[in-house]
Tab-separated table of N, CA and C in Angstrom:
chain	number	residue	atom	x	y	z
A	21	MET	N	-93.443	39.711	-171.601
A	21	MET	CA	-93.443	38.299	-171.284
A	21	MET	C	-92.217	37.977	-170.420
A	22	GLU	N	-92.408	37.114	-169.437
A	22	GLU	CA	-91.312	36.743	-168.541
A	22	GLU	C	-90.214	36.002	-169.285
A	23	ARG	N	-88.967	36.230	-168.855
A	23	ARG	CA	-87.834	35.605	-169.519
A	23	ARG	C	-87.954	34.084	-169.539
A	24	ASN	N	-88.266	33.467	-168.399
A	24	ASN	CA	-88.299	32.001	-168.374
A	24	ASN	C	-89.436	31.443	-169.226
A	25	LYS	N	-90.483	32.209	-169.479
A	25	LYS	CA	-91.549	31.741	-170.357
A	25	LYS	C	-91.087	31.729	-171.808
A	26	LEU	N	-90.162	32.610	-172.160
A	26	LEU	CA	-89.657	32.646	-173.529
A	26	LEU	C	-88.863	31.398	-173.874
A	27	PHE	N	-88.209	30.806	-172.899
A	27	PHE	CA	-87.312	29.689	-173.163
A	27	PHE	C	-87.908	28.330	-172.797
A	28	ARG	N	-89.142	28.289	-172.406
A	28	ARG	CA	-89.771	27.009	-172.059
A	28	ARG	C	-90.074	26.216	-173.314
A	29	THR	N	-89.959	24.897	-173.227
A	29	THR	CA	-90.238	24.051	-174.382
A	29	THR	C	-91.524	23.260	-174.217
A	30	SER	N	-92.040	23.156	-173.005
A	30	SER	CA	-93.313	22.483	-172.792
A	30	SER	C	-93.946	23.057	-171.530
A	31	ASN	N	-95.101	22.555	-171.195
A	31	ASN	CA	-95.834	23.113	-170.059
A	31	ASN	C	-95.709	22.278	-168.792
A	32	SER	N	-94.843	21.264	-168.765
A	32	SER	CA	-94.761	20.423	-167.570
A	32	SER	C	-94.111	21.186	-166.418
A	33	ASP	N	-94.408	20.749	-165.208
A	33	ASP	CA	-93.836	21.391	-164.020
A	33	ASP	C	-92.324	21.198	-163.943
A	34	ASN	N	-91.806	20.130	-164.565
A	34	ASN	CA	-90.363	19.876	-164.529
A	34	ASN	C	-89.576	20.945	-165.263
A	35	ASP	N	-90.224	21.669	-166.187
A	35	ASP	CA	-89.528	22.699	-166.945
A	35	ASP	C	-89.288	23.962	-166.136
A	36	GLN	N	-89.847	24.050	-164.948
A	36	GLN	CA	-89.664	25.228	-164.118
A	36	GLN	C	-88.276	25.269	-163.493
A	37	HIS	N	-87.590	24.131	-163.462
A	37	HIS	CA	-86.272	24.046	-162.839
A	37	HIS	C	-85.246	23.621	-163.885
A	38	PRO	N	-84.060	24.218	-163.841
A	38	PRO	CA	-83.035	23.808	-164.808
A	38	PRO	C	-82.565	22.395	-164.513
A	39	PRO	N	-82.057	21.697	-165.539
A	39	PRO	CA	-81.535	20.347	-165.299
A	39	PRO	C	-80.309	20.404	-164.407
A	40	THR	N	-80.025	19.318	-163.719
A	40	THR	CA	-78.832	19.263	-162.874
A	40	THR	C	-77.689	18.642	-163.671
A	41	TYR	N	-76.478	19.081	-163.379
A	41	TYR	CA	-75.302	18.572	-164.061
A	41	TYR	C	-74.262	18.197	-163.025
A	42	SER	N	-73.445	17.200	-163.385
A	42	SER	CA	-72.316	16.879	-162.527
A	42	SER	C	-71.247	17.946	-162.735
A	43	GLU	N	-70.248	17.959	-161.872
A	43	GLU	CA	-69.204	18.976	-161.979
A	43	GLU	C	-68.472	18.872	-163.312
A	44	HIS	N	-68.213	17.660	-163.793
A	44	HIS	CA	-67.512	17.445	-165.055
A	44	HIS	C	-68.420	16.652	-165.983
A	45	LEU	N	-68.927	17.318	-166.979
A	45	LEU	CA	-69.824	16.695	-167.935
A	45	LEU	C	-69.048	15.684	-168.768
A	46	THR	N	-69.487	14.434	-168.774
A	46	THR	CA	-68.777	13.401	-169.512
A	46	THR	C	-69.565	12.890	-170.709
A	47	GLN	N	-70.831	13.208	-170.786
A	47	GLN	CA	-71.613	12.831	-171.956
A	47	GLN	C	-72.751	13.828	-172.123
A	48	VAL	N	-73.189	13.968	-173.357
A	48	VAL	CA	-74.287	14.873	-173.636
A	48	VAL	C	-75.583	14.075	-173.663
A	49	PRO	N	-76.721	14.725	-173.430
A	49	PRO	CA	-77.989	14.012	-173.523
A	49	PRO	C	-78.189	13.451	-174.932
A	50	ALA	N	-79.009	12.440	-175.057
A	50	ALA	CA	-79.269	11.820	-176.362
A	50	ALA	C	-79.943	12.804	-177.310
A	51	THR	N	-80.782	13.680	-176.763
A	51	THR	CA	-81.455	14.693	-177.576
A	51	THR	C	-81.584	15.986	-176.782
A	52	PHE	N	-81.777	17.091	-177.498
A	52	PHE	CA	-82.017	18.392	-176.901
A	52	PHE	C	-83.358	18.915	-177.382
A	53	PRO	N	-84.203	19.408	-176.473
A	53	PRO	CA	-85.483	19.968	-176.934
A	53	PRO	C	-85.261	21.343	-177.564
A	54	ILE	N	-85.646	21.478	-178.821
A	54	ILE	CA	-85.589	22.751	-179.522
A	54	ILE	C	-86.965	22.965	-180.146
A	55	GLY	N	-87.685	23.920	-179.587
A	55	GLY	CA	-89.070	24.123	-180.019
A	55	GLY	C	-89.885	22.890	-179.694
A	56	GLU	N	-90.567	22.385	-180.670
A	56	GLU	CA	-91.395	21.189	-180.488
A	56	GLU	C	-90.651	19.902	-180.827
A	57	LYS	N	-89.397	20.003	-181.239
A	57	LYS	CA	-88.636	18.827	-181.678
A	57	LYS	C	-87.546	18.474	-180.682
A	58	ASN	N	-87.145	17.212	-180.713
A	58	ASN	CA	-85.963	16.758	-179.985
A	58	ASN	C	-84.876	16.508	-181.011
A	59	VAL	N	-83.755	17.218	-180.867
A	59	VAL	CA	-82.681	17.184	-181.854
A	59	VAL	C	-81.473	16.461	-181.269
A	60	HIS	N	-80.862	15.597	-182.072
A	60	HIS	CA	-79.651	14.892	-181.639
A	60	HIS	C	-78.469	15.855	-181.624
A	61	PRO	N	-77.509	15.660	-180.702
A	61	PRO	CA	-76.352	16.556	-180.637
A	61	PRO	C	-75.553	16.510	-181.940
A	62	LEU	N	-74.984	17.656	-182.305
A	62	LEU	CA	-74.178	17.739	-183.510
A	62	LEU	C	-72.701	17.469	-183.232
A	63	VAL	N	-72.278	17.616	-181.978
A	63	VAL	CA	-70.884	17.403	-181.590
A	63	VAL	C	-70.842	16.577	-180.306
A	64	ASN	N	-69.663	16.033	-180.016
A	64	ASN	CA	-69.503	15.285	-178.777
A	64	ASN	C	-68.656	16.089	-177.785
A	65	ILE	N	-68.495	15.565	-176.594
A	65	ILE	CA	-67.764	16.269	-175.536
A	65	ILE	C	-66.323	16.562	-175.948
A	66	THR	N	-65.650	15.621	-176.570
A	66	THR	CA	-64.259	15.819	-176.984
A	66	THR	C	-64.155	16.977	-177.969
A	67	GLU	N	-65.079	17.051	-178.911
A	67	GLU	CA	-65.069	18.152	-179.879
A	67	GLU	C	-65.350	19.487	-179.196
A	68	LEU	N	-66.258	19.489	-178.230
A	68	LEU	CA	-66.536	20.714	-177.476
A	68	LEU	C	-65.298	21.166	-176.703
A	69	GLN	N	-64.617	20.224	-176.068
A	69	GLN	CA	-63.412	20.561	-175.315
A	69	GLN	C	-62.333	21.119	-176.231
A	70	ALA	N	-62.159	20.518	-177.403
A	70	ALA	CA	-61.152	20.995	-178.354
A	70	ALA	C	-61.494	22.415	-178.814
A	71	HIS	N	-62.765	22.664	-179.060
A	71	HIS	CA	-63.174	23.996	-179.504
A	71	HIS	C	-62.930	25.029	-178.412
A	72	LEU	N	-63.245	24.690	-177.183
A	72	LEU	CA	-62.995	25.619	-176.079
A	72	LEU	C	-61.499	25.878	-175.899
A	73	ARG	N	-60.679	24.856	-176.110
A	73	ARG	CA	-59.231	25.043	-175.998
A	73	ARG	C	-58.718	26.013	-177.057
A	74	ILE	N	-59.185	25.858	-178.286
A	74	ILE	CA	-58.681	26.752	-179.325
A	74	ILE	C	-59.201	28.171	-179.119
A	75	LEU	N	-60.440	28.323	-178.639
A	75	LEU	CA	-60.939	29.663	-178.322
A	75	LEU	C	-60.105	30.289	-177.210
A	76	GLY	N	-59.721	29.484	-176.220
A	76	GLY	CA	-58.857	29.973	-175.150
A	76	GLY	C	-57.493	30.384	-175.676
A	77	ALA	N	-56.962	29.614	-176.628
A	77	ALA	CA	-55.671	29.960	-177.231
A	77	ALA	C	-55.771	31.280	-177.996
A	78	PHE	N	-56.893	31.505	-178.691
A	78	PHE	CA	-57.082	32.774	-179.398
A	78	PHE	C	-57.127	33.936	-178.412
A	79	ASP	N	-57.775	33.737	-177.279
A	79	ASP	CA	-57.863	34.784	-176.260
A	79	ASP	C	-56.479	35.113	-175.692
A	80	ILE	N	-55.710	34.080	-175.393
A	80	ILE	CA	-54.345	34.289	-174.885
A	80	ILE	C	-53.501	35.014	-175.926
A	81	LEU	N	-53.664	34.633	-177.196
A	81	LEU	CA	-52.933	35.301	-178.271
A	81	LEU	C	-53.253	36.790	-178.297
A	82	LYS	N	-54.519	37.134	-178.167
A	82	LYS	CA	-54.906	38.546	-178.187
A	82	LYS	C	-54.259	39.300	-177.028
A	83	TRP	N	-54.305	38.716	-175.823
A	83	TRP	CA	-53.701	39.383	-174.664
A	83	TRP	C	-52.203	39.571	-174.843
A	84	LYS	N	-51.537	38.553	-175.410
A	84	LYS	CA	-50.088	38.668	-175.620
A	84	LYS	C	-49.758	39.765	-176.631
A	85	VAL	N	-50.550	39.846	-177.697
A	85	VAL	CA	-50.317	40.891	-178.706
A	85	VAL	C	-50.540	42.264	-178.091
A	86	GLN	N	-51.600	42.413	-177.323
A	86	GLN	CA	-51.917	43.721	-176.748
A	86	GLN	C	-50.941	44.132	-175.650
A	87	ASP	N	-50.291	43.157	-175.019
A	87	ASP	CA	-49.341	43.470	-173.946
A	87	ASP	C	-47.922	43.721	-174.442
A	88	GLN	N	-47.662	43.486	-175.707
A	88	GLN	CA	-46.317	43.716	-176.243
A	88	GLN	C	-46.025	45.212	-176.312
A	89	PRO	N	-44.737	45.562	-176.224
A	89	PRO	CA	-44.379	46.975	-176.423
A	89	PRO	C	-44.798	47.409	-177.831
A	90	ARG	N	-45.290	48.622	-177.927
A	90	ARG	CA	-45.737	49.136	-179.218
A	90	ARG	C	-45.262	50.581	-179.370
A	91	PRO	N	-45.267	51.072	-180.585
A	91	PRO	CA	-44.820	52.460	-180.789
A	91	PRO	C	-45.630	53.435	-179.938
A	92	GLU	N	-44.969	54.490	-179.535
A	92	GLU	CA	-45.630	55.498	-178.703
A	92	GLU	C	-46.875	56.023	-179.420
A	93	GLY	N	-47.947	56.108	-178.688
A	93	GLY	CA	-49.200	56.610	-179.235
A	93	GLY	C	-50.085	55.539	-179.839
A	94	MET	N	-49.562	54.315	-180.024
A	94	MET	CA	-50.383	53.245	-180.585
A	94	MET	C	-51.178	52.580	-179.466
A	95	HIS	N	-52.486	52.558	-179.612
A	95	HIS	CA	-53.366	51.935	-178.629
A	95	HIS	C	-53.294	50.422	-178.779
A	96	LYS	N	-53.554	49.700	-177.698
A	96	LYS	CA	-53.477	48.237	-177.748
A	96	LYS	C	-54.485	47.654	-178.733
A	97	ASP	N	-55.645	48.312	-178.912
A	97	ASP	CA	-56.621	47.820	-179.882
A	97	ASP	C	-56.131	48.005	-181.313
A	98	ASP	N	-55.366	49.077	-181.547
A	98	ASP	CA	-54.775	49.284	-182.870
A	98	ASP	C	-53.714	48.219	-183.155
A	99	ALA	N	-52.961	47.849	-182.128
A	99	ALA	CA	-51.957	46.788	-182.286
A	99	ALA	C	-52.639	45.473	-182.643
A	100	TRP	N	-53.765	45.194	-181.992
A	100	TRP	CA	-54.511	43.966	-182.283
A	100	TRP	C	-55.063	44.007	-183.709
A	101	ALA	N	-55.604	45.147	-184.128
A	101	ALA	CA	-56.145	45.277	-185.490
A	101	ALA	C	-55.040	45.060	-186.527
A	102	LEU	N	-53.869	45.604	-186.281
A	102	LEU	CA	-52.741	45.409	-187.186
A	102	LEU	C	-52.356	43.932	-187.240
A	103	PHE	N	-52.311	43.296	-186.079
A	103	PHE	CA	-51.970	41.873	-186.006
A	103	PHE	C	-52.977	41.031	-186.790
A	104	VAL	N	-54.254	41.313	-186.621
A	104	VAL	CA	-55.299	40.544	-187.315
A	104	VAL	C	-55.200	40.757	-188.823
A	105	ASN	N	-54.927	41.978	-189.256
A	105	ASN	CA	-54.766	42.229	-190.690
A	105	ASN	C	-53.600	41.431	-191.268
A	106	ARG	N	-52.516	41.369	-190.520
A	106	ARG	CA	-51.380	40.553	-190.967
A	106	ARG	C	-51.763	39.072	-190.988
A	107	ALA	N	-52.550	38.640	-190.022
A	107	ALA	CA	-52.997	37.248	-189.977
A	107	ALA	C	-53.884	36.921	-191.181
A	108	VAL	N	-54.715	37.866	-191.592
A	108	VAL	CA	-55.554	37.658	-192.782
A	108	VAL	C	-54.669	37.479	-194.013
A	109	TYR	N	-53.634	38.301	-194.129
A	109	TYR	CA	-52.693	38.174	-195.241
A	109	TYR	C	-52.020	36.795	-195.207
A	110	ARG	N	-51.603	36.376	-194.024
A	110	ARG	CA	-50.944	35.067	-193.880
A	110	ARG	C	-51.909	33.915	-194.175
A	111	PHE	N	-53.176	34.072	-193.827
A	111	PHE	CA	-54.203	33.072	-194.146
A	111	PHE	C	-54.344	32.946	-195.664
A	112	TYR	N	-54.415	34.077	-196.344
A	112	TYR	CA	-54.509	34.069	-197.801
A	112	TYR	C	-53.291	33.365	-198.406
A	113	ALA	N	-52.108	33.676	-197.890
A	113	ALA	CA	-50.884	33.044	-198.396
A	113	ALA	C	-50.906	31.543	-198.129
A	114	TYR	N	-51.393	31.126	-196.970
A	114	TYR	CA	-51.483	29.703	-196.634
A	114	TYR	C	-52.405	28.981	-197.611
A	115	LEU	N	-53.545	29.585	-197.906
A	115	LEU	CA	-54.497	28.944	-198.813
A	115	LEU	C	-53.954	28.814	-200.232
A	116	HIS	N	-53.120	29.746	-200.626
A	116	HIS	CA	-52.623	29.749	-201.992
A	116	HIS	C	-51.208	29.189	-202.117
A	117	ALA	N	-50.696	28.617	-201.048
A	117	ALA	CA	-49.360	28.019	-201.084
A	117	ALA	C	-49.386	26.752	-201.935
A	118	PRO	N	-48.309	26.468	-202.625
A	118	PRO	CA	-48.259	25.220	-203.405
A	118	PRO	C	-48.056	24.024	-202.473
A	119	TRP	N	-49.012	23.127	-202.454
A	119	TRP	CA	-48.941	21.916	-201.631
A	119	TRP	C	-48.803	20.710	-202.542
A	120	PRO	N	-48.037	19.710	-202.111
A	120	PRO	CA	-47.983	18.477	-202.911
A	120	PRO	C	-49.389	17.894	-203.061
A	121	GLY	N	-49.650	17.278	-204.167
A	121	GLY	CA	-50.981	16.760	-204.473
A	121	GLY	C	-51.532	15.778	-203.455
A	122	ASP	N	-50.664	15.040	-202.764
A	122	ASP	CA	-51.142	14.036	-201.821
A	122	ASP	C	-51.243	14.555	-200.383
A	123	VAL	N	-51.041	15.857	-200.178
A	123	VAL	CA	-51.096	16.427	-198.837
A	123	VAL	C	-52.232	17.446	-198.773
A	124	ALA	N	-53.162	17.224	-197.863
A	124	ALA	CA	-54.249	18.180	-197.665
A	124	ALA	C	-53.830	19.200	-196.611
A	125	GLN	N	-54.184	20.466	-196.823
A	125	GLN	CA	-53.846	21.511	-195.859
A	125	GLN	C	-54.458	21.185	-194.503
A	126	GLY	N	-53.664	21.306	-193.459
A	126	GLY	CA	-54.152	21.086	-192.107
A	126	GLY	C	-54.359	19.635	-191.740
A	127	SER	N	-53.949	18.703	-192.616
A	127	SER	CA	-54.216	17.292	-192.359
A	127	SER	C	-53.156	16.618	-191.498
A	128	SER	N	-52.016	17.251	-191.335
A	128	SER	CA	-50.969	16.665	-190.508
A	128	SER	C	-50.304	17.776	-189.714
A	129	GLU	N	-49.492	17.375	-188.766
A	129	GLU	CA	-48.800	18.358	-187.934
A	129	GLU	C	-47.910	19.278	-188.772
A	130	ALA	N	-47.386	18.758	-189.866
A	130	ALA	CA	-46.510	19.550	-190.721
A	130	ALA	C	-47.274	20.594	-191.535
A	131	THR	N	-48.568	20.391	-191.740
A	131	THR	CA	-49.335	21.321	-192.579
A	131	THR	C	-50.343	22.155	-191.802
A	132	VAL	N	-50.399	21.998	-190.477
A	132	VAL	CA	-51.305	22.828	-189.678
A	132	VAL	C	-50.737	24.245	-189.635
A	133	PRO	N	-51.563	25.239	-189.949
A	133	PRO	CA	-51.042	26.607	-189.958
A	133	PRO	C	-50.795	27.130	-188.545
A	134	PRO	N	-50.064	28.234	-188.430
A	134	PRO	CA	-49.830	28.848	-187.120
A	134	PRO	C	-51.142	29.348	-186.516
A	135	LEU	N	-51.099	29.630	-185.234
A	135	LEU	CA	-52.305	29.992	-184.490
A	135	LEU	C	-53.019	31.208	-185.059
A	136	ASP	N	-52.281	32.232	-185.491
A	136	ASP	CA	-52.949	33.414	-186.046
A	136	ASP	C	-53.720	33.074	-187.315
A	137	VAL	N	-53.174	32.191	-188.132
A	137	VAL	CA	-53.858	31.771	-189.357
A	137	VAL	C	-55.071	30.909	-189.010
A	138	LEU	N	-54.926	30.038	-188.021
A	138	LEU	CA	-56.078	29.241	-187.571
A	138	LEU	C	-57.209	30.138	-187.065
A	139	MET	N	-56.856	31.218	-186.380
A	139	MET	CA	-57.864	32.137	-185.864
A	139	MET	C	-58.661	32.764	-187.014
A	140	VAL	N	-57.964	33.189	-188.057
A	140	VAL	CA	-58.649	33.773	-189.219
A	140	VAL	C	-59.488	32.705	-189.914
A	141	TRP	N	-58.955	31.506	-190.054
A	141	TRP	CA	-59.687	30.410	-190.688
A	141	TRP	C	-60.965	30.119	-189.896
A	142	HIS	N	-60.863	30.072	-188.579
A	142	HIS	CA	-62.024	29.843	-187.722
A	142	HIS	C	-63.081	30.924	-187.942
A	143	SER	N	-62.651	32.164	-187.970
A	143	SER	CA	-63.575	33.278	-188.202
A	143	SER	C	-64.207	33.180	-189.580
A	144	TYR	N	-63.416	32.823	-190.564
A	144	TYR	CA	-63.918	32.669	-191.928
A	144	TYR	C	-65.019	31.618	-191.981
A	145	LEU	N	-64.782	30.501	-191.302
A	145	LEU	CA	-65.789	29.438	-191.302
A	145	LEU	C	-67.065	29.874	-190.591
A	146	LEU	N	-66.939	30.683	-189.559
A	146	LEU	CA	-68.132	31.186	-188.879
A	146	LEU	C	-68.947	32.088	-189.798
A	147	VAL	N	-68.275	32.943	-190.537
A	147	VAL	CA	-68.955	33.865	-191.438
A	147	VAL	C	-69.576	33.115	-192.611
A	148	ARG	N	-68.854	32.146	-193.133
A	148	ARG	CA	-69.311	31.396	-194.309
A	148	ARG	C	-70.262	30.275	-193.920
A	149	GLY	N	-70.487	30.055	-192.648
A	149	GLY	CA	-71.390	28.979	-192.234
A	149	GLY	C	-70.858	27.600	-192.563
A	150	GLY	N	-69.524	27.461	-192.558
A	150	GLY	CA	-68.927	26.153	-192.818
A	150	GLY	C	-68.839	25.795	-194.283
A	151	GLN	N	-69.131	26.728	-195.189
A	151	GLN	CA	-69.059	26.447	-196.617
A	151	GLN	C	-67.614	26.243	-197.043
A	152	SER	N	-67.442	25.687	-198.207
A	152	SER	CA	-66.120	25.406	-198.740
A	152	SER	C	-65.299	26.675	-198.925
A	153	LEU	N	-63.974	26.551	-198.793
A	153	LEU	CA	-63.073	27.680	-199.019
A	153	LEU	C	-62.855	27.948	-200.501
A	154	ALA	N	-63.230	27.021	-201.334
A	154	ALA	CA	-63.003	27.172	-202.784
A	154	ALA	C	-63.901	28.214	-203.402
């Protein structure tokens, strides 16, 4: 089966051409066709931009870790694996840190974890499907 036939949502001639977009997307459509249904967006443009920024920060973090001097014979991927393992440990410590009862983790600038911990938290949420950390 042809690739474009797999992704078609209806049989109209308008579906043969992709939608046009402005250079800078400022709003999302009211609905998105998924199968036979029209679904409302789950996020807005600001949330999408914030997510792309943090993904970009994670990418820069990886490049910086891999470009650092490392012991002779250590491959850059091994350095990254070591860094991520340490980040997992730090994430665990962050979750189990004693916080005052009126302060939620990550709710203010003072309680937002460092970038490596945020990266692990982000990955955790992807694996858990957004379920609670408890």
